[in-house]
Coordinates of C-alpha atoms in Angstrom, one line a residue:
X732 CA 0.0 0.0 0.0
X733 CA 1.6 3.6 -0.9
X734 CA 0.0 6.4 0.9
X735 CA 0.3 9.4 -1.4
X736 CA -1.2 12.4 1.3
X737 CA -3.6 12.9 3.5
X738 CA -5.6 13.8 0.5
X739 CA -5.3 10.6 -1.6
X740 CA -3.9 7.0 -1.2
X741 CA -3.0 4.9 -4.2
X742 CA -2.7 1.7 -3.5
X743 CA -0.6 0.5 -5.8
X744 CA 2.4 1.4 -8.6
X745 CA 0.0 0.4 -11.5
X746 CA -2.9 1.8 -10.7
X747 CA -3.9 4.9 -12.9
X748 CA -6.7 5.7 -10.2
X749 CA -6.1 7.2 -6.4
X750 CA -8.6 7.1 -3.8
X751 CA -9.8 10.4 -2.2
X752 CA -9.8 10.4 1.7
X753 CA -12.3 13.2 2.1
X754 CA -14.2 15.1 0.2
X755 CA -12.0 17.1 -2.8
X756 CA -13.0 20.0 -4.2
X757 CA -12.8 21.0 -8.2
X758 CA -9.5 23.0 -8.2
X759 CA -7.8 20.8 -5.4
X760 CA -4.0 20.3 -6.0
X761 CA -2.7 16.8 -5.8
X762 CA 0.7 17.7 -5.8
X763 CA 2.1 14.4 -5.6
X764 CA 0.5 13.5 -9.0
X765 CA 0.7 16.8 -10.3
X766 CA -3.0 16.7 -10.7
X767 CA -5.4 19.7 -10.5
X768 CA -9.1 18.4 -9.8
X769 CA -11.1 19.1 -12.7
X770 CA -14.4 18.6 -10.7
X771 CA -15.5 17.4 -6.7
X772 CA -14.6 14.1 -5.9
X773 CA -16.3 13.1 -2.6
X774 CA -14.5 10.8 -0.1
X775 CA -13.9 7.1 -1.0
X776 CA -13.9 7.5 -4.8
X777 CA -11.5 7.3 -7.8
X778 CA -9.6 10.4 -9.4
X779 CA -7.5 9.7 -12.5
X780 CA -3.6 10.2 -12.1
X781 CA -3.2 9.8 -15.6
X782 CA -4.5 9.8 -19.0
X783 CA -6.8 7.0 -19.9
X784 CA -7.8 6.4 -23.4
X785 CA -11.7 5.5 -24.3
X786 CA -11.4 1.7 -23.8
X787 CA -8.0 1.6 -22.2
X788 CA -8.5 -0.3 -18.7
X789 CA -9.0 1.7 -15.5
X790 CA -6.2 -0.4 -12.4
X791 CA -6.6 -0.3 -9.0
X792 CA -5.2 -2.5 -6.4
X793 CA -2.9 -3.1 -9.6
X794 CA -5.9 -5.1 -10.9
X795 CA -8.2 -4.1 -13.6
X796 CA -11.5 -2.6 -12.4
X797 CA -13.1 -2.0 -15.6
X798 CA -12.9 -0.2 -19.1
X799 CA -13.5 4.1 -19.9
X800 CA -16.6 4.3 -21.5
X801 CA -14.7 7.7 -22.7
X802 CA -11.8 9.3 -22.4
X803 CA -11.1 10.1 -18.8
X804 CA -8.7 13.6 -18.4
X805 CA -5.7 13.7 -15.8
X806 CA -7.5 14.8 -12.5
X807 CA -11.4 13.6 -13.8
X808 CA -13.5 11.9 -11.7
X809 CA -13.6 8.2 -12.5
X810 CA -17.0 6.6 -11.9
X811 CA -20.1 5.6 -13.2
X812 CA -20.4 8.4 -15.8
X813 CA -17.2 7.3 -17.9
X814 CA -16.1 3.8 -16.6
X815 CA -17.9 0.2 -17.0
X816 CA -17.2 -3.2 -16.9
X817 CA -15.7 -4.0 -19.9
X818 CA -13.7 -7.4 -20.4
X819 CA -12.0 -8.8 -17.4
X820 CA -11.0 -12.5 -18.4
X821 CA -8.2 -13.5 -16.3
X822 CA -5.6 -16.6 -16.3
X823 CA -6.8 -18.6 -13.3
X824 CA -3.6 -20.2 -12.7
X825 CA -4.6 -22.9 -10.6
X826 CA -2.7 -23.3 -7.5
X827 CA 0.4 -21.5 -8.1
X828 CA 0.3 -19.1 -5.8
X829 CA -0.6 -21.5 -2.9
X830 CA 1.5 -21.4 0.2
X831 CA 1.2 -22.9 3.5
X832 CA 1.2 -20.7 6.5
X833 CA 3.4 -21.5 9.3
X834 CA 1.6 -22.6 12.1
X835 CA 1.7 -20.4 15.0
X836 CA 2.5 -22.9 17.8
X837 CA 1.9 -21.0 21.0
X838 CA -1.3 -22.4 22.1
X839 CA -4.4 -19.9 22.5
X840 CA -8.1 -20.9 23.9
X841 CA -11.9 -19.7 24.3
X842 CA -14.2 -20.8 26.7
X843 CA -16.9 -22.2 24.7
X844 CA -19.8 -24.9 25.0
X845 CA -18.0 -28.3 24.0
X846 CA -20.9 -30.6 22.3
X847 CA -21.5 -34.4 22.4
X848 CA -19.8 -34.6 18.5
X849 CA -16.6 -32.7 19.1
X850 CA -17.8 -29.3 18.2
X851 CA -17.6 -26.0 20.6
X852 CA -19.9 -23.6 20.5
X853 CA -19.4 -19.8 21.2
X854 CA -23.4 -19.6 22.2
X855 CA -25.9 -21.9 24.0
X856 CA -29.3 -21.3 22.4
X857 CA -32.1 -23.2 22.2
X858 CA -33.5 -23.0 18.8
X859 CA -37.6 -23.9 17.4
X860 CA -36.9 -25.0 13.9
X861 CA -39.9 -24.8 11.4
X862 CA -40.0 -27.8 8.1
X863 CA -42.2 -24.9 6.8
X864 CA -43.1 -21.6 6.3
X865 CA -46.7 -22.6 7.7
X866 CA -45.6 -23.5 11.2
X867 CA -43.3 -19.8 11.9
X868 CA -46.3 -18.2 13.9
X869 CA -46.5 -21.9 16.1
X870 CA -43.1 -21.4 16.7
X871 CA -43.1 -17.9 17.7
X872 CA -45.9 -18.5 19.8
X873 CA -44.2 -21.0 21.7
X874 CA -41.3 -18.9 22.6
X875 CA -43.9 -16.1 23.6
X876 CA -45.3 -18.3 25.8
X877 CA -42.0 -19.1 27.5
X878 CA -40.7 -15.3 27.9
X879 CA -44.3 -14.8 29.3
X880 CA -43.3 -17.8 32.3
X881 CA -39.7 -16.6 32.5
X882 CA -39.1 -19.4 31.3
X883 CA -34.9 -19.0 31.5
X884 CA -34.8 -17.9 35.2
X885 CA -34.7 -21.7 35.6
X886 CA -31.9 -21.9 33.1
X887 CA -29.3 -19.5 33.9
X888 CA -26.6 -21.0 31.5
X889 CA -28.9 -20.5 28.2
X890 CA -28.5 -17.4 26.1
X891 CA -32.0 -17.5 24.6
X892 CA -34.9 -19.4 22.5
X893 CA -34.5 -19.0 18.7
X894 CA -37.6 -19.3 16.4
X895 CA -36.3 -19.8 13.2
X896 CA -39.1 -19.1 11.1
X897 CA -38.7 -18.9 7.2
X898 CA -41.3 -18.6 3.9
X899 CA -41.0 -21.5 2.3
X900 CA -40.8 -25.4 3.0
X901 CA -44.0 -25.9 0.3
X902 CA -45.2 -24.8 -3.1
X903 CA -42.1 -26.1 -4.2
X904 CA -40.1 -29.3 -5.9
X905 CA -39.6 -32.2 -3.9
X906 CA -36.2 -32.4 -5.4
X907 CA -33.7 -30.9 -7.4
X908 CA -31.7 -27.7 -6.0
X909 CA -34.0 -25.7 -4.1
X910 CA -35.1 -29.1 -2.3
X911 CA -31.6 -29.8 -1.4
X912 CA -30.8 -26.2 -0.4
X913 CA -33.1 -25.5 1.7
X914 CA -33.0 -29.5 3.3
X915 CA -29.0 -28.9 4.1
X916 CA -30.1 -25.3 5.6
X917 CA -32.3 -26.9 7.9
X918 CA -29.9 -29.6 8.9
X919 CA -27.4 -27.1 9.3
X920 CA -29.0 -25.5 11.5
X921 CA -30.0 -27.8 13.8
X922 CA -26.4 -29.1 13.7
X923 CA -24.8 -26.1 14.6
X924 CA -22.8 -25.9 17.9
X925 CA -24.0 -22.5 19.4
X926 CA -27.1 -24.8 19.5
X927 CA -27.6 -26.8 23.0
X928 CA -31.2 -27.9 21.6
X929 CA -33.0 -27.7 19.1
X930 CA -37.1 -28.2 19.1
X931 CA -38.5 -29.2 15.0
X932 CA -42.1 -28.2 14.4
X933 CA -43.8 -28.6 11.3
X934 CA -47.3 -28.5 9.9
X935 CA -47.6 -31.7 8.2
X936 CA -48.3 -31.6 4.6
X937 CA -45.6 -29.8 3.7
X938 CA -43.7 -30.7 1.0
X939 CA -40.2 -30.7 3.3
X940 CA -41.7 -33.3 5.5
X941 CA -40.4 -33.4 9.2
X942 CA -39.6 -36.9 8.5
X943 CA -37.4 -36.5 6.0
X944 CA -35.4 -33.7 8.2
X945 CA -35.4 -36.3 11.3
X946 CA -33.8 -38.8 8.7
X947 CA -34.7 -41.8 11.2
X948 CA -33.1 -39.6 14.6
X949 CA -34.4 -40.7 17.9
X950 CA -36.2 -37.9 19.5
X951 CA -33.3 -37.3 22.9
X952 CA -32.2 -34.7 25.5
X953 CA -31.0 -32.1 22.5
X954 CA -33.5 -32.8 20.0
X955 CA -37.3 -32.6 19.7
X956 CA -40.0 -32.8 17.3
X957 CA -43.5 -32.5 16.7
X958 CA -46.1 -32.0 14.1
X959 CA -48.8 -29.7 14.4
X960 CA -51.8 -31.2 12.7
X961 CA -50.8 -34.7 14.8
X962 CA -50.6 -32.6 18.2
X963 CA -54.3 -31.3 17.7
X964 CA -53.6 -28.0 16.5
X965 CA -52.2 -24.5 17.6
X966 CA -53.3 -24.4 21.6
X967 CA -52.3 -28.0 21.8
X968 CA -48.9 -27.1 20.0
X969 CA -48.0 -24.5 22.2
X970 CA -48.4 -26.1 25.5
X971 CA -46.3 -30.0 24.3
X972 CA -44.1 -27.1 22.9
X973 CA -43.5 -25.5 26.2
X974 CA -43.0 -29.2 27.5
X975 CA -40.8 -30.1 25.4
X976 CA -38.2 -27.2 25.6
X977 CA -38.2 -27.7 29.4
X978 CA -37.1 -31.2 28.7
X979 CA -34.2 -30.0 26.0
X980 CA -33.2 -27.0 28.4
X981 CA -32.3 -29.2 31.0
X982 CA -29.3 -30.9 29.1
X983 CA -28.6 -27.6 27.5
X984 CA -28.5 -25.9 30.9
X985 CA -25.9 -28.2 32.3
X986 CA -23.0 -27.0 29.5
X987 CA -20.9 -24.7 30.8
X988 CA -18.0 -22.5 29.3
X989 CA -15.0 -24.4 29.2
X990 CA -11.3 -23.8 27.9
X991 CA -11.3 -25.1 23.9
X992 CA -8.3 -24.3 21.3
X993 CA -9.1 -21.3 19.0
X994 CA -9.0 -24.1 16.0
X995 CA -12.6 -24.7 17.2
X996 CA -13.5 -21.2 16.0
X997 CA -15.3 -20.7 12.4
X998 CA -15.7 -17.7 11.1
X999 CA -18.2 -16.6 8.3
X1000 CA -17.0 -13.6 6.5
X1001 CA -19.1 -10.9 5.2
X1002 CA -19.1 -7.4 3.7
X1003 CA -22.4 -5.2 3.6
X1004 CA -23.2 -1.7 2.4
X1005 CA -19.4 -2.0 1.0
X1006 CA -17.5 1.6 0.0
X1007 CA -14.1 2.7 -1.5
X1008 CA -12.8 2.4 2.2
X1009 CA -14.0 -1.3 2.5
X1010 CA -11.0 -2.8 0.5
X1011 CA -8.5 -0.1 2.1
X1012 CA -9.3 -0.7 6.2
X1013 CA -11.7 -3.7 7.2
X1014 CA -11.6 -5.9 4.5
X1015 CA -7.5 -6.3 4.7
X1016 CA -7.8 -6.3 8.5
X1017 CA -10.5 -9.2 8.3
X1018 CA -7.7 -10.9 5.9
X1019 CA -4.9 -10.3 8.5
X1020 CA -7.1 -11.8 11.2
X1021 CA -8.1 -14.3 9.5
X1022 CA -4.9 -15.8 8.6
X1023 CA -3.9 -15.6 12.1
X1024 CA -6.9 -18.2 12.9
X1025 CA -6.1 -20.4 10.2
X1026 CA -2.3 -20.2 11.5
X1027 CA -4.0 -21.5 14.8
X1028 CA -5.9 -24.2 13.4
X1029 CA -8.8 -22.1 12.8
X1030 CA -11.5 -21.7 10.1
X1031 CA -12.5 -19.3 8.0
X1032 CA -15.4 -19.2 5.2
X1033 CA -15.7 -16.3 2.4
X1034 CA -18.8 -16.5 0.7
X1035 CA -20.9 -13.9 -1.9
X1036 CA -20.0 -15.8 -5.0
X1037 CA -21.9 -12.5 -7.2
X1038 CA -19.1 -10.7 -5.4
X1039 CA -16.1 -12.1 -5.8
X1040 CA -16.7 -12.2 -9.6
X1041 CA -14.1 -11.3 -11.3
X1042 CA -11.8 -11.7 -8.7
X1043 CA -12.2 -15.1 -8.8
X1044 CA -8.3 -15.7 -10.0
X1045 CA -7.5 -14.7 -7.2
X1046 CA -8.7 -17.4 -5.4
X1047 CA -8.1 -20.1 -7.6
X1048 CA -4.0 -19.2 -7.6
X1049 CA -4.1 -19.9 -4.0
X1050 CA -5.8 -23.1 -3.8
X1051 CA -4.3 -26.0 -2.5
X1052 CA -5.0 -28.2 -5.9
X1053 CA -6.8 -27.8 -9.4
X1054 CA -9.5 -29.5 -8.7
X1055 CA -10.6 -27.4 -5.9
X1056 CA -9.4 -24.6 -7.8
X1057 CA -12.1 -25.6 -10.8
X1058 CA -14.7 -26.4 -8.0
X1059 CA -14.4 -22.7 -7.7
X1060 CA -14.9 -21.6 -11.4
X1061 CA -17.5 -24.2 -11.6
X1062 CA -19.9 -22.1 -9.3
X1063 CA -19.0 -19.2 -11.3
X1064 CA -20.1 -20.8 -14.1
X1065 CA -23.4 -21.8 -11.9
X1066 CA -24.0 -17.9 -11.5
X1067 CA -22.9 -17.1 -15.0
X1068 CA -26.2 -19.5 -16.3
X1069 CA -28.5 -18.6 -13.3
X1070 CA -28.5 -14.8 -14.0
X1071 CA -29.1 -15.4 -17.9
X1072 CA -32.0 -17.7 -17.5
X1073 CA -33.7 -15.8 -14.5
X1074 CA -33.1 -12.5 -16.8
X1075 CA -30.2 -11.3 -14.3
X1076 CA -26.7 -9.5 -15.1
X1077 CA -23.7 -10.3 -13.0
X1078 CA -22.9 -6.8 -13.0
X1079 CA -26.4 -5.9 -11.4
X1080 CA -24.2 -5.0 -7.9
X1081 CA -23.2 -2.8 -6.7
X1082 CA -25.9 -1.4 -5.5
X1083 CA -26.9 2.3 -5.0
X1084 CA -25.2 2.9 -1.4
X1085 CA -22.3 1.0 -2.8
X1086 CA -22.0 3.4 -5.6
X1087 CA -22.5 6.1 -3.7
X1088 CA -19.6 5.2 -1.6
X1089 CA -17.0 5.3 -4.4
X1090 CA -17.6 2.0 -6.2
X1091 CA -18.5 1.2 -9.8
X1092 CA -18.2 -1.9 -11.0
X1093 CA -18.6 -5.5 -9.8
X1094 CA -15.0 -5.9 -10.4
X1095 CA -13.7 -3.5 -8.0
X1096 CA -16.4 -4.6 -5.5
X1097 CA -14.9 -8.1 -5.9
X1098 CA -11.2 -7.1 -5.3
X1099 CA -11.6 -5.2 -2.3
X1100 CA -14.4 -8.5 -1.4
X1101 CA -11.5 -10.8 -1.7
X1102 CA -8.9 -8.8 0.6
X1103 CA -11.1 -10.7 3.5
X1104 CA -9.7 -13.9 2.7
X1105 CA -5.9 -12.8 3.7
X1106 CA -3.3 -14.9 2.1
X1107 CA -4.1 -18.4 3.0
X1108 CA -4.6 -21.2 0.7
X1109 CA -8.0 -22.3 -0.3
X1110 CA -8.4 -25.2 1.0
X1111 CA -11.7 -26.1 -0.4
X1112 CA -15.1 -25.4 -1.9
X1113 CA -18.6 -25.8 -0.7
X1114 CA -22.3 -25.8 -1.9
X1115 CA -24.5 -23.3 0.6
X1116 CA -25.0 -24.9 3.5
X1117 CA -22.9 -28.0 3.2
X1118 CA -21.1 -28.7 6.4
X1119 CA -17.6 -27.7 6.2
X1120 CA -15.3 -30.9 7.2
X1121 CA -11.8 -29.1 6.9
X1122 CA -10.1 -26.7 8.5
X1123 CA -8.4 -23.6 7.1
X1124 CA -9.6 -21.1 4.6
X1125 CA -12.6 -22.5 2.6
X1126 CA -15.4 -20.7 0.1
X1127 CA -19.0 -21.2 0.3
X1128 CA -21.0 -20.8 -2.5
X1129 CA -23.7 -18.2 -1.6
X1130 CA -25.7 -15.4 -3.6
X1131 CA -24.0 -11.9 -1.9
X1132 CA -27.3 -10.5 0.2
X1133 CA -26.0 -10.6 2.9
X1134 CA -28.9 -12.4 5.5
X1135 CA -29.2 -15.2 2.8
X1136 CA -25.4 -15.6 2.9
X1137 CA -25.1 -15.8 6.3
X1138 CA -27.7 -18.2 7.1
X1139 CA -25.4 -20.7 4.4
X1140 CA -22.4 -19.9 6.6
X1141 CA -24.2 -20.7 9.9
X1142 CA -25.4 -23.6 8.2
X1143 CA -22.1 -25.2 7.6
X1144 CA -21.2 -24.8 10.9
X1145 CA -20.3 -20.9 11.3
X1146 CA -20.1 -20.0 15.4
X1147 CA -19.1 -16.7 14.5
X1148 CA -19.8 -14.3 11.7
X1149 CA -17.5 -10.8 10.9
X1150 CA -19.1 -8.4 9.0
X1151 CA -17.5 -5.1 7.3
X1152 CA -19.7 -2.3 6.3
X1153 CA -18.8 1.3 5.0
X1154 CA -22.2 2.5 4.4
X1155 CA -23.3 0.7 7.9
X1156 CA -25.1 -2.5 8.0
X1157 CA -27.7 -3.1 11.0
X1158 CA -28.1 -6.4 11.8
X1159 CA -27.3 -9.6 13.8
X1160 CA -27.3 -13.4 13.2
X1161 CA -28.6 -15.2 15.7
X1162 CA -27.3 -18.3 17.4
X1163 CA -24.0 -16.7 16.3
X1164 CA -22.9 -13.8 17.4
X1165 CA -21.6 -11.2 14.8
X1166 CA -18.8 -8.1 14.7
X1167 CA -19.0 -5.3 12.6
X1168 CA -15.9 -3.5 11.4
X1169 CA -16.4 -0.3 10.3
X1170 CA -14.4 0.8 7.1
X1171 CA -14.3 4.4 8.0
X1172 CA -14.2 6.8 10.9
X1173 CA -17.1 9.1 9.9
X1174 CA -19.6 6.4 9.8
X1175 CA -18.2 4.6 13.1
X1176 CA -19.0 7.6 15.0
X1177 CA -22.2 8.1 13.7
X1178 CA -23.1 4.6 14.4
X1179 CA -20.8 3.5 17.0
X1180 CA -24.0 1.5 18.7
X1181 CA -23.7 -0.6 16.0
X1182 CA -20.3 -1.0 14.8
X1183 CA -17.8 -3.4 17.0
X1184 CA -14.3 -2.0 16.3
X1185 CA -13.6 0.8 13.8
X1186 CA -10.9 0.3 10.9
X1187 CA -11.4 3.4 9.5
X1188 CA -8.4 4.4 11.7
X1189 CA -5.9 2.5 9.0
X1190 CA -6.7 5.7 7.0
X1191 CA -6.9 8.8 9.7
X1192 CA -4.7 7.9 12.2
X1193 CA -1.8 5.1 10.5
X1194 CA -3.0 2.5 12.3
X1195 CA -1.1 -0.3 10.3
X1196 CA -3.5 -3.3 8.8
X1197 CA -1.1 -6.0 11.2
X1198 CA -1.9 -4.2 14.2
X1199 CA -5.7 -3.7 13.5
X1200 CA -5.4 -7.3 12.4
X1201 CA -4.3 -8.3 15.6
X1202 CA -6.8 -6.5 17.7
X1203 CA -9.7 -7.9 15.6
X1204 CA -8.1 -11.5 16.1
X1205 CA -8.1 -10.6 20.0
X1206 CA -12.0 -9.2 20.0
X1207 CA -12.7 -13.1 18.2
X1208 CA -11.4 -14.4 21.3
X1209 CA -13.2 -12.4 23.7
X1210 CA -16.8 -12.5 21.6
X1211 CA -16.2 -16.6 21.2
X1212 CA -15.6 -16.7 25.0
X1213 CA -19.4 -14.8 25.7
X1214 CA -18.4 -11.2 25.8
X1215 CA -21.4 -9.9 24.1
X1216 CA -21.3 -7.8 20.6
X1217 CA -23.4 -4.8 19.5
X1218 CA -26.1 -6.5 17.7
X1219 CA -26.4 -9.1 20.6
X1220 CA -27.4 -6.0 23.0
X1221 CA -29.6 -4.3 20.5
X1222 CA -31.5 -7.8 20.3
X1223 CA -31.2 -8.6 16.3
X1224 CA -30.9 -11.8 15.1
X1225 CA -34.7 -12.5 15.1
X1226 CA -35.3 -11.9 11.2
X1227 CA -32.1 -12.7 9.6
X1228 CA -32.6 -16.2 8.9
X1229 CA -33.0 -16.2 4.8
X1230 CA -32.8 -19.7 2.8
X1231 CA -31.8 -19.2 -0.5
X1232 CA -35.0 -19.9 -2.6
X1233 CA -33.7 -21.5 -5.9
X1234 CA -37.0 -22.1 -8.4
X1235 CA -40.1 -22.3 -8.8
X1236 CA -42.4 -21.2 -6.5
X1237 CA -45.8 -23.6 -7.5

């Protein structure tokens, strides 16, 4: 990275763009670049150091972001009025860049909930788990009717009750991808650690039947299930309900925190209401840290497929073999053929507030996505909501909104999700508790009741990515050992769970 002022960075010796670090006024002199502004440039996006030719590529991070749509003048303002996509095929270059880490040896622990199948949680919830959209109100209903007994007074060790309610589980295929999906989603979640119970309710005659879901499972102390048209309806569903989580939080209420190595931590990372900061501060930071877990045994998951498009070689040069390299480019050929025959455009993101904030293109979006993922190798690739059997840095095929993305990553066994936001993102993911990272200073302080840890310092005070790294890697600890984030103590988490609906809806 090559800090140019405190007016602009440029981030590296290629790039033909720098970024503005506050607003710039038409006239401004960047004297470093011998540039005079020919127009405002507000903080976070591009300003042309050079000239660039209609057509000629526009580079940043030394990578190309896209094509002029015209000729863009020394000291222009570069975005959506004179830069687009444009062709961005790259060499994938399967595995070459892959490189072990070395392990860091010193041992480090969390005090987490160590489960009957070797997994440690970072949470001890109880969740209600609905086969179907029709059986969300039971479900909510039931947990009403516990918070109306104080029903956890008896059950000091248990962080909460968890309806996860959805709108779907019928009017669908009994098969095919949306079947599986949303079938691995629900498994997922009921196999997740930060779960001490879990509680199934469906309706009946649903088309994701509750039998196929208990796959032949014994009902026992940390799993439940019932079925409402069988219990008698909604009264009679409630009150076996309220029976039945006494008789899961019993066995959930006798787990305690205890010391487990910080391998046993799995990270899902995200980035939401992204700007031209994101791939500057939090993103790299998120990287840094997340190499550090991986150097610890740890795992880490990057998901958003839509948004690491054209970034994607990135990836594939780091991971550990071909084949899981082409795993990779076989999603994106997935997205590629799922956009064109549901009458989509990969380069439909970024979004408004992403714009707004300084970015243009998908591809630039993507590069500053991918900083997330640090250095380590890709050690493999997974559908949404497969459970993830190794450790180390692993992708998860997911579309990039953001709730849906998530609840793939909790799914395949997330206890912890990190989120960066420049624009600032409000939300939380329960049963796993979630940082944000802010990517600038401004926004931090306007919503510093949201935001966990602000990066935005990297830019205003030279706070170096290693050390912000490091105290991110530090807060992981301390949230996977119960200390309790921002969105936990604003109460989100209750309308975050998303499947991702693939087809028709009959």
């Amino acid at each position: 990275m090559i800090i140019g002022s405190k007016q602009t960075i440029r981030l590296h010796t290629n790039d033909n763009v720098v970024i503005a670090l506050s607003d710039l006024a038409q006239g401004s002199q960047l004297n470093e670049f011998d540039v005079t502004l020919l127009s405002y440039v507000p903080r976070g996006h591009k300003v042309a150091v050079k000239n660039i030719a209609q057509g000629d590529n526009v580079i940043r991070y030394g990578q190309i972001i896209g094509q002029a749509t015209q000729a863009i003048a020394l000291g222009e303002h570069v975005h959506v009025q004179n830069m687009g996509m444009g062709e961005h095929l790259q060499d994938y270059a399967f595995s070459q860049s892959s490189h072990s880490l070395s392990p860091i040896l010193t041992p480090r622990t969390f005090n987490g909930y160590h489960r009957q199948n070797g997994k440690v949680g970072t949470r001890n919830y109880l969740g209600i788990l609905t086969s179907v959209n029709c059986a969300g109100s039971v479900a909510r209903f039931i947990e009403e009717a516990a918070s109306k007994t104080n029903f956890l007074n008896n059950y000091p060790n248990i962080d909460g009750i968890v309806p996860i309610v959805h709108s779907t589980g019928c009017g669908m295929s009994g098969q095919g991808e949306g079947y599986q999906t949303l079938h691995r989603t629900l498994t997922g979640y009921a196999n997740n650690p930060n779960f001490g119970g879990i509680l199934l309710v469906g309706l009946g005659c649903e088309v994701l039947q509750v039998s196929s879901l208990v796959n032949g499972q014994e009902p026992s102390a940390v799993f439940r299930y019932m079925i409402i048209q069988s219990e008698g309806g909604t009264r009679k569903t409630i009150e076996k309900g309220l029976q039945e989580l006494h008789f899961l939080a019993q066995a959930a209420n006798n787990a305690t925190r205890e010391p487990a190595p910080v391998s046993e931590i799995m990270v899902g990372m995200q980035c939401g209401g992204s700007d031209g900061y994101s791939g500057i501060t939090a993103n790299p930071a998120l990287g840094y840290a997340s190499d550090l877990l991986v150097r610890h045994g740890g795992t880490t998951i990057l998901s958003e497929t839509s948004e690491v498009y054209g970034a994607e070689h990135l990836l594939t040069r780091r991971a550990v073999s071909k084949d899981v390299g082409q795993k990779l480019i076989e999603r994106i050929l997935w997205w590629e053929d799922y956009c064109a025959r549901n009458g989509g455009e990969m380069d439909n993101n970024p979004s408004p507030g992403n714009k707004n904030g300084g970015l243009t293109t998908i591809l630039e979006k993507s590069l500053g996505a991918v900083a997330k993922s640090g250095s380590a190798p890709l050690t493999d690739v997974y559908l949404f909501g497969e459970s993830i059997d190794k450790k180390g840095f692993v992708f998860m095929d997911s579309p990039g909104f953001d709730p849906c993305s998530v609840t793939g990553q909790v799914a395949s066994g997330a206890n912890m999700i990190i989120f960066t936001t420049g624009r600032g993102s409000v939300s939380g993911y329960k049963p796993t508790p979630c940082i944000k990272l802010a990517t600038n200073t401004e926004m931090y302080r306007r919503l510093q009741e949201d935001m966990d840890l602000n990066c935005g310092d990297i830019v205003t005070s030279g706070v170096s990515i290693e050390e912000k790294g490091q105290e991110l890697f530090e807060l992981i600890i301390r949230i996977a050992s119960g200390e309790e984030t921002k969105s936990e103590a604003l109460g989100f988490g209750g309308a975050e769970f998303v499947p991702w609906q693939i087809g028709a809806v009959m």
